Amino acid sequence: MTGIVNPVHKAWPGLIEAYRDRLAIGDNWKTVTLREGGTPLLPAGHLSEITGCDVYLKVEGLNPTGSFKDRGMTMAVTDALARGQRAVLCASTGNTSASAAAYAAKAGMTCAVLIPQGKIAMGKL
């Protein structure tokens, strides 16, 4: 996404650390993060005019794998690692598989992705 810069991203710790006090995770859990979240909100002037409300658009494409799926995957892989799991498995045609692979790699875990035949988002493989 050219031209969109998230000024807080360099200091952003990732979702789990940002919201640790609200999550059911152990104090000694190793967080698996790629500093997901903290994506900017952009004002949507035209939509605000049409609706009479302040409307903002969240730029989720600035997450590490370009998808909002990273928000859940950080927690899923952190939880799996804390439970002693050695692998991540998912069924996906695109965004979930990219996110699972990235977070599993960060955690040093094996990742297996099941993809339905003929249903592949090639840009995510």
Coordinates of C-alpha atoms in Angstrom, one line a residue, residues 5-11:
V5 CA 2.7 4.9 6.7
N6 CA 1.9 3.8 10.2
P7 CA 3.9 6.1 12.5
V8 CA 3.4 4.0 15.6
H9 CA 4.3 0.6 14.1
K10 CA 8.0 0.7 15.0
A11 CA 7.2 1.0 18.7

